[in-house]
PDB file of C-alpha atoms in Angstrom:
ATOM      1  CA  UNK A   1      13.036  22.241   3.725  1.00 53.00           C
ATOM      2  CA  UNK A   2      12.921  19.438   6.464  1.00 71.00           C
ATOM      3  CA  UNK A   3      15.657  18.630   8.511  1.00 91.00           C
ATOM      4  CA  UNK A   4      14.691  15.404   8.526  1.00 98.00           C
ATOM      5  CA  UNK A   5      13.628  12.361   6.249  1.00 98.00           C
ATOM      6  CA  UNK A   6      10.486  10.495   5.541  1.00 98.00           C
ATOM      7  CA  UNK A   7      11.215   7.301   3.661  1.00 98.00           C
ATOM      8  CA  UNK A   8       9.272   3.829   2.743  1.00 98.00           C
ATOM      9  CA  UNK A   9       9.474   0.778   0.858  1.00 98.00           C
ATOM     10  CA  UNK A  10       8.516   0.275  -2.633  1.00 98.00           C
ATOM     11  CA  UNK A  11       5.161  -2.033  -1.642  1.00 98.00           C
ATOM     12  CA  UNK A  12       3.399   1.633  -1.010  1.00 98.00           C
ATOM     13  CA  UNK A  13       2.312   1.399  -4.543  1.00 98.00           C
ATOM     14  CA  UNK A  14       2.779   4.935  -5.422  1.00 97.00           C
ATOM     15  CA  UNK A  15       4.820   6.072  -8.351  1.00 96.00           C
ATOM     16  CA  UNK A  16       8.182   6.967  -8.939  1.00 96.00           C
ATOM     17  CA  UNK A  17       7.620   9.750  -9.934  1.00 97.00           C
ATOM     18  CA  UNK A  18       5.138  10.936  -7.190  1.00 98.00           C
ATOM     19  CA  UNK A  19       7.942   9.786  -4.856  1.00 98.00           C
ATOM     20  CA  UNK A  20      10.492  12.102  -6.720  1.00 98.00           C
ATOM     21  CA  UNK A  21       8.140  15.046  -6.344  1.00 98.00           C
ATOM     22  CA  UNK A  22       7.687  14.276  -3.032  1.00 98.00           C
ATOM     23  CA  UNK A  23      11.167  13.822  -1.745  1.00 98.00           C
ATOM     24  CA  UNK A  24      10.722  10.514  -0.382  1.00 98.00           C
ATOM     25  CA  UNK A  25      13.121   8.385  -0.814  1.00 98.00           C
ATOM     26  CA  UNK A  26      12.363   4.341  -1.411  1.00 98.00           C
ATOM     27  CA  UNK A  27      14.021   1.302  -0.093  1.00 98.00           C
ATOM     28  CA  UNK A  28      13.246  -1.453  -3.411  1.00 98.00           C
ATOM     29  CA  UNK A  29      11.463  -4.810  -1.895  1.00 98.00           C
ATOM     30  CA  UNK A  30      13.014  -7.927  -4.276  1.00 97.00           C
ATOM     31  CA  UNK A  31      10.952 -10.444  -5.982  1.00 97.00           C
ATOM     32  CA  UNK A  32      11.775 -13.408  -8.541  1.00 97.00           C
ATOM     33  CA  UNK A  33      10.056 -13.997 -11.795  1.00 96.00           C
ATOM     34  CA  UNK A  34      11.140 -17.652 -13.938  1.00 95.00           C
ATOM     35  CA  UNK A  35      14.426 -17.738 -11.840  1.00 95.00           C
ATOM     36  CA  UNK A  36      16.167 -14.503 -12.074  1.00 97.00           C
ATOM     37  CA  UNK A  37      15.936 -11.646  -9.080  1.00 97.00           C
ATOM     38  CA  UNK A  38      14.535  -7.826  -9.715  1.00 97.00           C
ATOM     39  CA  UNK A  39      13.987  -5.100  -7.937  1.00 97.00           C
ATOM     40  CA  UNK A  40      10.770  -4.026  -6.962  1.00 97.00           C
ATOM     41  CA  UNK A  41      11.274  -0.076  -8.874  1.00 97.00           C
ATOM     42  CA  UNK A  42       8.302   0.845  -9.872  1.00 95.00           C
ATOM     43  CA  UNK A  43       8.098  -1.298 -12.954  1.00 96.00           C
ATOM     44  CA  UNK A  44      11.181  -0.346 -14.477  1.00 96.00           C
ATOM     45  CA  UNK A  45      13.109  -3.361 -14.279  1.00 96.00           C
ATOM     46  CA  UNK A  46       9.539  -5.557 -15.325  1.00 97.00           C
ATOM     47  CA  UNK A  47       7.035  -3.182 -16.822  1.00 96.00           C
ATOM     48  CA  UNK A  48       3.768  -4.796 -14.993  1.00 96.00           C
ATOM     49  CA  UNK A  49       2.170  -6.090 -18.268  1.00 94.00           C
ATOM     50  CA  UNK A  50       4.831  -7.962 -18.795  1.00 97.00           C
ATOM     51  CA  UNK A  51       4.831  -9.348 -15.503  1.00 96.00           C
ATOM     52  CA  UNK A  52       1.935 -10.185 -15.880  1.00 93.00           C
ATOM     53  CA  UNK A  53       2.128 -12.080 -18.941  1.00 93.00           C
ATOM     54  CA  UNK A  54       5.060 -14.259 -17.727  1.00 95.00           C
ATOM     55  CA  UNK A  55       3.105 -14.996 -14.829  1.00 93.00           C
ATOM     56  CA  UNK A  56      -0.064 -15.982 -16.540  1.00 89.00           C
ATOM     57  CA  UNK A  57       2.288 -18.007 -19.014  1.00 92.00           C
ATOM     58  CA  UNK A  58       3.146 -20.314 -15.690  1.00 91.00           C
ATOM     59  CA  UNK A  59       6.626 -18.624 -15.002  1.00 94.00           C
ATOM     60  CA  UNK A  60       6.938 -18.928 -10.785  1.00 93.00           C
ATOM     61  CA  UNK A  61       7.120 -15.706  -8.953  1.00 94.00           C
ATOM     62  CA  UNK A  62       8.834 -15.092  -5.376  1.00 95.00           C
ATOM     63  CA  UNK A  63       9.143 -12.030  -3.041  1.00 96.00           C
ATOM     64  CA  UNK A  64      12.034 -11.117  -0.530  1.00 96.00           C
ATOM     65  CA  UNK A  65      11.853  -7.972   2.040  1.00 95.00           C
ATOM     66  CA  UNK A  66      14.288  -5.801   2.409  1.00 97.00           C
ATOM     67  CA  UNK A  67      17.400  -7.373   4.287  1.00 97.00           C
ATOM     68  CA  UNK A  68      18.549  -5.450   7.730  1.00 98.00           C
ATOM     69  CA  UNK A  69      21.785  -4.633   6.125  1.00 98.00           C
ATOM     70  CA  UNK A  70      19.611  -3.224   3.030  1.00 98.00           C
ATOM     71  CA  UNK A  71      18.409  -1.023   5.892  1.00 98.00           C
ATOM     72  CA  UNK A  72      21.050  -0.305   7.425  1.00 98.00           C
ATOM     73  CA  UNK A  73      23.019   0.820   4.332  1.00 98.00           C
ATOM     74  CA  UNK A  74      19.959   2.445   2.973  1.00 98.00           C
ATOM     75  CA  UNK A  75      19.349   4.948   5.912  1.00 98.00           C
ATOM     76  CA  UNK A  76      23.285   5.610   6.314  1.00 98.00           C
ATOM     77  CA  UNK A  77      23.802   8.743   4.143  1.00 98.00           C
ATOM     78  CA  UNK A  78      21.013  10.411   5.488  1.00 98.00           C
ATOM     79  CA  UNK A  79      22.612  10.144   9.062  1.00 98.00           C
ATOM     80  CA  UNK A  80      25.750  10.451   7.765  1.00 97.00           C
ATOM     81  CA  UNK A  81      24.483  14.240   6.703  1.00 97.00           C
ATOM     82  CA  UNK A  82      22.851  15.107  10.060  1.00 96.00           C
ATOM     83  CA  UNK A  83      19.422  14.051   9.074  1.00 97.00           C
ATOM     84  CA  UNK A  84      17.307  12.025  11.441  1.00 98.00           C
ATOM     85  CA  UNK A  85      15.025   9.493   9.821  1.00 98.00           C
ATOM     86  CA  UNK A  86      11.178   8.283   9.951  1.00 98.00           C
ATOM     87  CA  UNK A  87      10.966   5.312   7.470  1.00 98.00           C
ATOM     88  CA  UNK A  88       7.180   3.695   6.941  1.00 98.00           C
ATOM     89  CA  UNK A  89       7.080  -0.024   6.757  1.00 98.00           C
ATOM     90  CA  UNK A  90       4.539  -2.583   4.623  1.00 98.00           C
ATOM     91  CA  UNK A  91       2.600  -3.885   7.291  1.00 98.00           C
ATOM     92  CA  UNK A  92       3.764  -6.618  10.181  1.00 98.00           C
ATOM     93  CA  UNK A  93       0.906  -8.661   9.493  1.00 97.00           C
ATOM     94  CA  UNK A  94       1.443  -9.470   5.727  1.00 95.00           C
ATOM     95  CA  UNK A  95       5.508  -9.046   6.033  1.00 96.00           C
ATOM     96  CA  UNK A  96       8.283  -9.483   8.412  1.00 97.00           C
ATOM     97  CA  UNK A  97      10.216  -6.122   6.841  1.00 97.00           C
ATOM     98  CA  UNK A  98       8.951  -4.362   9.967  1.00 98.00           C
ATOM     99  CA  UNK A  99      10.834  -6.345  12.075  1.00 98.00           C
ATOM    100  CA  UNK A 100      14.291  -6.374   9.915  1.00 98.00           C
ATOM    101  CA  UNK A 101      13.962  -2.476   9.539  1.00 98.00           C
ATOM    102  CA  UNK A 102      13.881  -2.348  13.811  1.00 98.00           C
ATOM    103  CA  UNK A 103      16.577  -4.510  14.194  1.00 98.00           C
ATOM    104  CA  UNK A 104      18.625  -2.651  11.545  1.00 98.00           C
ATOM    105  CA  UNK A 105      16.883   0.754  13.404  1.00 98.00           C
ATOM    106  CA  UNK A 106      19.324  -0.637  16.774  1.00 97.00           C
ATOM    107  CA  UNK A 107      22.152  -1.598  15.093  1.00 97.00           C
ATOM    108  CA  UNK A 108      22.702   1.941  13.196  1.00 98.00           C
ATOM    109  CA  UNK A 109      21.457   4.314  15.986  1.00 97.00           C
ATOM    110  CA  UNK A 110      24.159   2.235  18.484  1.00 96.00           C
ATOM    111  CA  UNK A 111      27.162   4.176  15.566  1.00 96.00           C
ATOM    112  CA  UNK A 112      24.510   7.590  15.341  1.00 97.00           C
ATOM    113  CA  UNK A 113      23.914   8.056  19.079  1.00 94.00           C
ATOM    114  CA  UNK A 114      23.057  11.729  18.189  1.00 95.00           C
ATOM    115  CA  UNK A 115      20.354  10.937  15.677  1.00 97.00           C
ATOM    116  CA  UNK A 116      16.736   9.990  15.791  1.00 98.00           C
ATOM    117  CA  UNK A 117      15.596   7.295  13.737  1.00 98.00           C
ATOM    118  CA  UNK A 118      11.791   5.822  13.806  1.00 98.00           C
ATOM    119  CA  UNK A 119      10.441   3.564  12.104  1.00 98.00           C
ATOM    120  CA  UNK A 120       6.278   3.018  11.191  1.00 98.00           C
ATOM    121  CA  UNK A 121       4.473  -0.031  10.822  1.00 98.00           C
ATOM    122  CA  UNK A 122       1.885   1.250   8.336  1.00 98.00           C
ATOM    123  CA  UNK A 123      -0.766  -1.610   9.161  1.00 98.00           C
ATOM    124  CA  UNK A 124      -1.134  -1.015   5.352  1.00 98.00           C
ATOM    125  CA  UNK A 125      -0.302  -2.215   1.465  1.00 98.00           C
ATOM    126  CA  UNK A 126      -0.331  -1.037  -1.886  1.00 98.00           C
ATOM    127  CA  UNK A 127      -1.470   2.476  -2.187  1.00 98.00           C
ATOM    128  CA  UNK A 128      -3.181   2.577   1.166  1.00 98.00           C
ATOM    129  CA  UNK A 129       0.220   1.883   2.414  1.00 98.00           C
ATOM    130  CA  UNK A 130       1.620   4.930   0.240  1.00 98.00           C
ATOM    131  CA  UNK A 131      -2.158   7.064   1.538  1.00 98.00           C
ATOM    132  CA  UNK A 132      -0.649   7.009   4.973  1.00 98.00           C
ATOM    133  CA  UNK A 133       2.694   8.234   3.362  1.00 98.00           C
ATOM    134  CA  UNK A 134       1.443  10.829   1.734  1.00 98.00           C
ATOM    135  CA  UNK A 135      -0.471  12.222   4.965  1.00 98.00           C
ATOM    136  CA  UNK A 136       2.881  12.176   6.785  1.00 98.00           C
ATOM    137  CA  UNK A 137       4.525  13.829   3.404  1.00 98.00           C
ATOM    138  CA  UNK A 138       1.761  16.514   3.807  1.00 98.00           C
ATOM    139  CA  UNK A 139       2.258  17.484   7.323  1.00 98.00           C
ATOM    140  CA  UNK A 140       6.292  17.433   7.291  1.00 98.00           C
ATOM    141  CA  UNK A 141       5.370  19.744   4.484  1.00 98.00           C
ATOM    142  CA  UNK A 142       3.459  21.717   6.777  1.00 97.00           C
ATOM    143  CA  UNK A 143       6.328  21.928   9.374  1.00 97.00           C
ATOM    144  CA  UNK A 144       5.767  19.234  11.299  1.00 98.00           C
ATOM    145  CA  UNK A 145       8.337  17.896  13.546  1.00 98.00           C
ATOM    146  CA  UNK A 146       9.966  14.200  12.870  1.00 98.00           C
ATOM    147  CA  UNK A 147       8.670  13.342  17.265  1.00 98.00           C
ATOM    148  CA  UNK A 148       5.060  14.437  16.671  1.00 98.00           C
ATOM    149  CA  UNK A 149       4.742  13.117  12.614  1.00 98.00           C
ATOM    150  CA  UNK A 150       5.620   9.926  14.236  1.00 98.00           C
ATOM    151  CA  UNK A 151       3.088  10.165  17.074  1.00 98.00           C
ATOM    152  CA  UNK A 152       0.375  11.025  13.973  1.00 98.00           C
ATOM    153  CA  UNK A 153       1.175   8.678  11.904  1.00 98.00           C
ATOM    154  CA  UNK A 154       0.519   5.909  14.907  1.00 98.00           C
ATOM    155  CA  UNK A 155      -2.567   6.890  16.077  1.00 98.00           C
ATOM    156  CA  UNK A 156      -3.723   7.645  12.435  1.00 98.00           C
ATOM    157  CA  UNK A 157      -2.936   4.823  10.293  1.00 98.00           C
ATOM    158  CA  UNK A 158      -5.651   2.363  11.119  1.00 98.00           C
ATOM    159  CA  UNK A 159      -7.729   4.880   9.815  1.00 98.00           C
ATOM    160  CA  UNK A 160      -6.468   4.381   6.549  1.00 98.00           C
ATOM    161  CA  UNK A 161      -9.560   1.923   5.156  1.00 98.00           C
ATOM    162  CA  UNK A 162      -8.399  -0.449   2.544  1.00 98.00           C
ATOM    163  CA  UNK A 163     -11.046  -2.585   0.097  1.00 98.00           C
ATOM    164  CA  UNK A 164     -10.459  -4.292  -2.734  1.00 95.00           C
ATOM    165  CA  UNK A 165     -11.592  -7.284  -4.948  1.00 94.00           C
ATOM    166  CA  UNK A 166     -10.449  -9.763  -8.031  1.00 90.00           C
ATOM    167  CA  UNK A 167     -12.420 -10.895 -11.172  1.00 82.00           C
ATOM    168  CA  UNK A 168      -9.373 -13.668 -11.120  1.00 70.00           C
ATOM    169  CA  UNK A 169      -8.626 -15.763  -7.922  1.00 66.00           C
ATOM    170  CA  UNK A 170      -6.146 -17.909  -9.405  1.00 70.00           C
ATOM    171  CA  UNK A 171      -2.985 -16.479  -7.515  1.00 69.00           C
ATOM    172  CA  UNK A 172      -5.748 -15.763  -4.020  1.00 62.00           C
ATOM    173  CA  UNK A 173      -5.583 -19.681  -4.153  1.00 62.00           C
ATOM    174  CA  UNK A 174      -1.929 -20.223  -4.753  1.00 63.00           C
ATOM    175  CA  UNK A 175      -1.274 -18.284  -2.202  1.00 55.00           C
ATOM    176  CA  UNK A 176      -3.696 -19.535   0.543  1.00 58.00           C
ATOM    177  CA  UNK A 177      -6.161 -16.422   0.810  1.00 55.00           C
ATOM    178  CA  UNK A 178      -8.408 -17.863  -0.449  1.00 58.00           C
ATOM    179  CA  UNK A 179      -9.000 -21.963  -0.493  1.00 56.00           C
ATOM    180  CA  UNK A 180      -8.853 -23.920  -3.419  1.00 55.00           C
ATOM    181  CA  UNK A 181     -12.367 -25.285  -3.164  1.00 43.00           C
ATOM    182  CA  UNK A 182     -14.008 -22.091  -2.337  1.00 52.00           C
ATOM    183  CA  UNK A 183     -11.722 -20.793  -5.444  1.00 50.00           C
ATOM    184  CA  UNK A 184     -12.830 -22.847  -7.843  1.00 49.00           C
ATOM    185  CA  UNK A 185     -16.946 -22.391  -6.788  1.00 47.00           C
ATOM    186  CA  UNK A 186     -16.674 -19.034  -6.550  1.00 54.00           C
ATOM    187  CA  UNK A 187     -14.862 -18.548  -9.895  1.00 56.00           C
ATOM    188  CA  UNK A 188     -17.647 -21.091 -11.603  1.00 46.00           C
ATOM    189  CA  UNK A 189     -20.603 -18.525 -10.407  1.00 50.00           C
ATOM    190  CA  UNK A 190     -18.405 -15.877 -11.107  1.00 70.00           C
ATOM    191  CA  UNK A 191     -17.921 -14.997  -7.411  1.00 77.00           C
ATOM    192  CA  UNK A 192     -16.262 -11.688  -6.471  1.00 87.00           C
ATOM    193  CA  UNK A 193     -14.656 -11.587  -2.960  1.00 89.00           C
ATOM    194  CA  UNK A 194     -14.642  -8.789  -1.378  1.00 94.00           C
ATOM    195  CA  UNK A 195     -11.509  -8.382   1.231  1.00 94.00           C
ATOM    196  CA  UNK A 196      -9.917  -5.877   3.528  1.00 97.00           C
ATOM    197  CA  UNK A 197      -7.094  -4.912   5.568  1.00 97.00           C
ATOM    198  CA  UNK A 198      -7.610  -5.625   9.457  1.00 98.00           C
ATOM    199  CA  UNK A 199      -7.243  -3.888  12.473  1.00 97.00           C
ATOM    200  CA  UNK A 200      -3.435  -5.874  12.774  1.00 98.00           C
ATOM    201  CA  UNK A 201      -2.543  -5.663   9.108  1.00 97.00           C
ATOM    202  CA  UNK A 202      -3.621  -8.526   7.869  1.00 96.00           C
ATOM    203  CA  UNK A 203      -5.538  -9.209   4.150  1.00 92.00           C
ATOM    204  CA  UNK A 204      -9.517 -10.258   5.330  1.00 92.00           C
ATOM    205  CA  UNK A 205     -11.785 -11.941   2.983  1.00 90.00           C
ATOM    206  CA  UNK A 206     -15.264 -10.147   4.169  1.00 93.00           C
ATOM    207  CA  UNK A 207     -18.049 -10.725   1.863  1.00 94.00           C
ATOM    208  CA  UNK A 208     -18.418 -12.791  -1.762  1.00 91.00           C
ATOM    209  CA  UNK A 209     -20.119 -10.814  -3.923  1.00 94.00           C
ATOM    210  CA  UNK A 210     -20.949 -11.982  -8.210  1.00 88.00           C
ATOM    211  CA  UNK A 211     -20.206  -9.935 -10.526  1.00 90.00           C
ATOM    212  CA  UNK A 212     -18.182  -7.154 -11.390  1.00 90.00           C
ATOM    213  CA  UNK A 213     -21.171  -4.454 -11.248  1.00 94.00           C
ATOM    214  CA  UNK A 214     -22.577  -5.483  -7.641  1.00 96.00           C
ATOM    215  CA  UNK A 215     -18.749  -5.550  -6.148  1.00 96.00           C
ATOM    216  CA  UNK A 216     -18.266  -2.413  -7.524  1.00 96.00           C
ATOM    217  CA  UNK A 217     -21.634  -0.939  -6.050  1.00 97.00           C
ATOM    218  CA  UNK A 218     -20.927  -2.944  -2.559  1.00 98.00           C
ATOM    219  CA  UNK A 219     -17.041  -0.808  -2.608  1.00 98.00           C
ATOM    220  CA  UNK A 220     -19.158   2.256  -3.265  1.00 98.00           C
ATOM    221  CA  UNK A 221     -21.420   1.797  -0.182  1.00 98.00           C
ATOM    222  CA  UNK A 222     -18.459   0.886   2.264  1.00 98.00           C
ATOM    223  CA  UNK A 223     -17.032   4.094   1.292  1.00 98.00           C
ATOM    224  CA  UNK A 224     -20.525   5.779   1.646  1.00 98.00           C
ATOM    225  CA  UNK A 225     -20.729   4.110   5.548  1.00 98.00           C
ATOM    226  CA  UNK A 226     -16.904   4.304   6.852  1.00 98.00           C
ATOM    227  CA  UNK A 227     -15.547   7.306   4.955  1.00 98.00           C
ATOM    228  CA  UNK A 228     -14.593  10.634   7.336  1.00 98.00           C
ATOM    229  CA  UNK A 229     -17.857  12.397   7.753  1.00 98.00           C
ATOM    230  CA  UNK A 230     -19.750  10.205   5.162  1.00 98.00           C
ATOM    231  CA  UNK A 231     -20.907  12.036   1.869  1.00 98.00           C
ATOM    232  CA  UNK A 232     -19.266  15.120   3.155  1.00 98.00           C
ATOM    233  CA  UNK A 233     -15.670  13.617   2.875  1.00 98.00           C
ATOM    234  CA  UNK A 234     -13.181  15.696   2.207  1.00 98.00           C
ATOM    235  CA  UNK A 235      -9.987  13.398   1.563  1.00 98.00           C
ATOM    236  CA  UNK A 236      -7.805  11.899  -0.944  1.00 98.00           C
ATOM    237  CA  UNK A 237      -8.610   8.746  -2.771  1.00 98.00           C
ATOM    238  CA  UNK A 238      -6.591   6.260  -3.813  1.00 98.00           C
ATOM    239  CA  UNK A 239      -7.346   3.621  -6.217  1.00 98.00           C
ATOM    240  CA  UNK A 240      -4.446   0.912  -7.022  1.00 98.00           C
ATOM    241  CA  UNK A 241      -4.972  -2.211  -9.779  1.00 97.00           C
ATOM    242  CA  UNK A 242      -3.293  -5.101 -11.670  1.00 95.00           C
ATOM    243  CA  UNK A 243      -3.885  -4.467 -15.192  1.00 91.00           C
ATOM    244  CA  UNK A 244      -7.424  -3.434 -14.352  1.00 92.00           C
ATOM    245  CA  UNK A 245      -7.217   0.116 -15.382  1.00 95.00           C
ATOM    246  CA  UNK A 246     -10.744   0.099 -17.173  1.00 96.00           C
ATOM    247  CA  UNK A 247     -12.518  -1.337 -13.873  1.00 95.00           C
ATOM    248  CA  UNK A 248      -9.918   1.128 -11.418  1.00 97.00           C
ATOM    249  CA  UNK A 249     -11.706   4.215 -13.758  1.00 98.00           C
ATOM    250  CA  UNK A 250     -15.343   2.958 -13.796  1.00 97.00           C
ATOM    251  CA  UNK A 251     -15.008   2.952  -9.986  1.00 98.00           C
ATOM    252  CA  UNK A 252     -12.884   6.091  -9.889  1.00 98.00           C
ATOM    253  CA  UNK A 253     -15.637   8.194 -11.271  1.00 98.00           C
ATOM    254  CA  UNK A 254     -18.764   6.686  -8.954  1.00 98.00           C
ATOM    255  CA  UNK A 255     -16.377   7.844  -6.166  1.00 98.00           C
ATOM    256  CA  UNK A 256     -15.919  11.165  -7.889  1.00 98.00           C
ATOM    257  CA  UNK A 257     -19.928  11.479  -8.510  1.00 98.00           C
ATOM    258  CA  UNK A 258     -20.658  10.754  -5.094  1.00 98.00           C
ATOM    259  CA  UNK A 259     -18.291  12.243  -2.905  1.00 98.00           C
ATOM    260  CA  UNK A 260     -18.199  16.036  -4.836  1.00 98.00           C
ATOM    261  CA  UNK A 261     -15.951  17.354  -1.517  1.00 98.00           C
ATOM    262  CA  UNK A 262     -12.731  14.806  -2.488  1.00 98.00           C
ATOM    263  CA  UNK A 263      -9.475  16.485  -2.120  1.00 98.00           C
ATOM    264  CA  UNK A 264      -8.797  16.178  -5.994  1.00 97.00           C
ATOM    265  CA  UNK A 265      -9.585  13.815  -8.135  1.00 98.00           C
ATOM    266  CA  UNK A 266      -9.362   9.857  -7.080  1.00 98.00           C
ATOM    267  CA  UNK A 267      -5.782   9.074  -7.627  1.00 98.00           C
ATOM    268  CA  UNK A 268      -4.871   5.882  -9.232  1.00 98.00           C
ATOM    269  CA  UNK A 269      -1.485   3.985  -9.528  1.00 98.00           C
ATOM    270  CA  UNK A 270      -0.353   0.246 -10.431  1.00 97.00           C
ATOM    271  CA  UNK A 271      -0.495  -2.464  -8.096  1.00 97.00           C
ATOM    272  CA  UNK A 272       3.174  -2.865  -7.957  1.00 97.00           C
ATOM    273  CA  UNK A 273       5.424  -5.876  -8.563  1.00 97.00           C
ATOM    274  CA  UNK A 274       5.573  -7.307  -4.832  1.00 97.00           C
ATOM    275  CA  UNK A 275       1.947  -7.206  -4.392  1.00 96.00           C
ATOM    276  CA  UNK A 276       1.310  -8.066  -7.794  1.00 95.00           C
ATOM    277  CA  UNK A 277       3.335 -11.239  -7.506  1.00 94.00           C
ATOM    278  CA  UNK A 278       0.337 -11.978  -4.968  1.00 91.00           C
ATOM    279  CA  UNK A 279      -2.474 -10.645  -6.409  1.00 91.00           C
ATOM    280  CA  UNK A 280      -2.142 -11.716 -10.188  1.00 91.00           C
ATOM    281  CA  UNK A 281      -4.274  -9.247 -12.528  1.00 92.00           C
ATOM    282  CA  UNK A 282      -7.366  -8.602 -11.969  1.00 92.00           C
ATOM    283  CA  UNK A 283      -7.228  -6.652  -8.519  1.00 95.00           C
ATOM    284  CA  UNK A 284      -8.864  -3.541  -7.793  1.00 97.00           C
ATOM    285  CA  UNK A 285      -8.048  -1.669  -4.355  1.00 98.00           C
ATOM    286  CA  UNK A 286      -9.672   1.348  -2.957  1.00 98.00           C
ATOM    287  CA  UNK A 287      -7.916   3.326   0.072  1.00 98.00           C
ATOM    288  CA  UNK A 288      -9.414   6.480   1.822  1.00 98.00           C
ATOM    289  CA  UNK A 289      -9.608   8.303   5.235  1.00 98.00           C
ATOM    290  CA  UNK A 290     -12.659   6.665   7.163  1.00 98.00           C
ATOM    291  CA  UNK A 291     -13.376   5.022  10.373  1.00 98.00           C
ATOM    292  CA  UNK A 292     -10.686   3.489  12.494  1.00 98.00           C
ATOM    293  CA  UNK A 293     -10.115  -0.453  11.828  1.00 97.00           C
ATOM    294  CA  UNK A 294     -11.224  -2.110  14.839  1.00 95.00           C
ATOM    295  CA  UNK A 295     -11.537  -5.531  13.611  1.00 93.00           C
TER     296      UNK A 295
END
């Protein structure tokens, strides 16, 4: 057993009950759907279809990060039982919950002057958010120390590549990724645009793509070029979605034809309500082990 914690926030698009399993403990993002407040729990407040639904019915949706109080309340009973703390963050450059959970990281180690508490910003979302998590999960399993699992997990988590694409662009417009007159044209010729997460954490639109089939094939091949050692890889894959589940499979077993050295099968899990809120249905994301994001 550990002596010491590894926690994150609910936007690592995992599952509760991979997080139960795991022993990592989750601090629940907030979001708003047709003017009441949930919790971001891992769909049990809102099951995802029906979020889904309401939102494609023209209810408004809102997300709030975790508050530094949250934080601070959050990580209390862990120090209050001698355990030191490393907590993994949604990235800085789509949220500002990296900078709440440092300020909250000062306030509480000023009462704890005996503890150690660090904090990660993953660089990451969704499930390649919760990939990095679940390397850290693996090598405080291993015996890893909280001092060096932090010094891995920094110089690691840009490797973490993250792709992923929408047959619907509807909320990618509402929320500025993508612009409303590129939108619309692409959605007329049944444009697929093909984005990433960059070297500072932020969602890239990289390629447009048409149709569902070439997209697909196009993920395949970036896999193919950036994965750790190419066809050889010998990783875990993560695929997350938004009511996509058909699509997440198709892709799932290309990956699984291809790369016949995976660690396991290709994992996949629900895009979860705070991305969601973003991404509408339609999204498919694919997270692996690969080259380091330099760009």
């Amino acid at each position: 057993m550990s002596d010491y914690i590894l926690s994150c926030c609910s936007p690592a698009d995992l599952s509760g009950e991979y997080f139960e399993r795991r022993e990592i403990p989750v601090a629940f993002f907030h979001f708003e759907l047709g003017g009441a407040h949930y919790a971001d729990d891992m769909g049990k407040s809102v099951p995802y279809d029906e979020l889904f639904r309401r939102m494609d019915a023209g209810e408004e949706t809102h997300t709030s990060q975790i508050s530094v109080g949250e934080y601070t309340e959050f990580w209390r009973p862990f120090l209050d039982a001698g355990k030191d703390v490393i907590h993994v963050c949604l990235s800085s450059g789509i949220s500002g919950t990296y900078q709440s959970a440092m300020i909250a990281r000062n306030d509480i180690l000023a009462q704890y002057p005996d503890r150690k508490l660090y904090v990660v910003d993953s660089m990451g979302a969704s499930s390649g958010y919760g990939l990095l998590v679940d390397g850290m999960a693996d090598r405080r399993d291993e015996g890893m120390n909280i001092d060096d699992l932090f010094e891995w997990a920094e110089h690691n988590k840009l490797k973490v590549n993250h792709w992923f694409y929408s047959t619907d662009l509807t909320y990618y417009i509402r929320g500025g990724r993508v612009s409303k007159v590129a939108g619309v044209v692409g959605q007329a010729l049944n444009i697929r645009p093909l984005l990433n997460v960059d070297n500072l954490g932020r969602l890239a639109p990289r390629e447009k793509i048409r149709t569902n089939k070439k997209v697909m094939k196009r993920t395949l091949d970036i896999m193919k070029e950036k994965a750790e050692g190419k066809l050889d890889y010998a990783g875990k894959c993560f695929i997350s979605h938004s009511l996509f589940e058909d699509e997440a499979k198709k892709l799932a077993a290309m990956i699984e034809e291809t790369f016949l050295k995976l660690n396991g099968h290709v994992r996949l899990y629900p895009i979860g309500s705070t991305i969601g809120c973003h991404t509408g249905p339609g999204t498919v994301a694919l997270f692996f082990w690969g080259d380091e994001r330099i760009d």
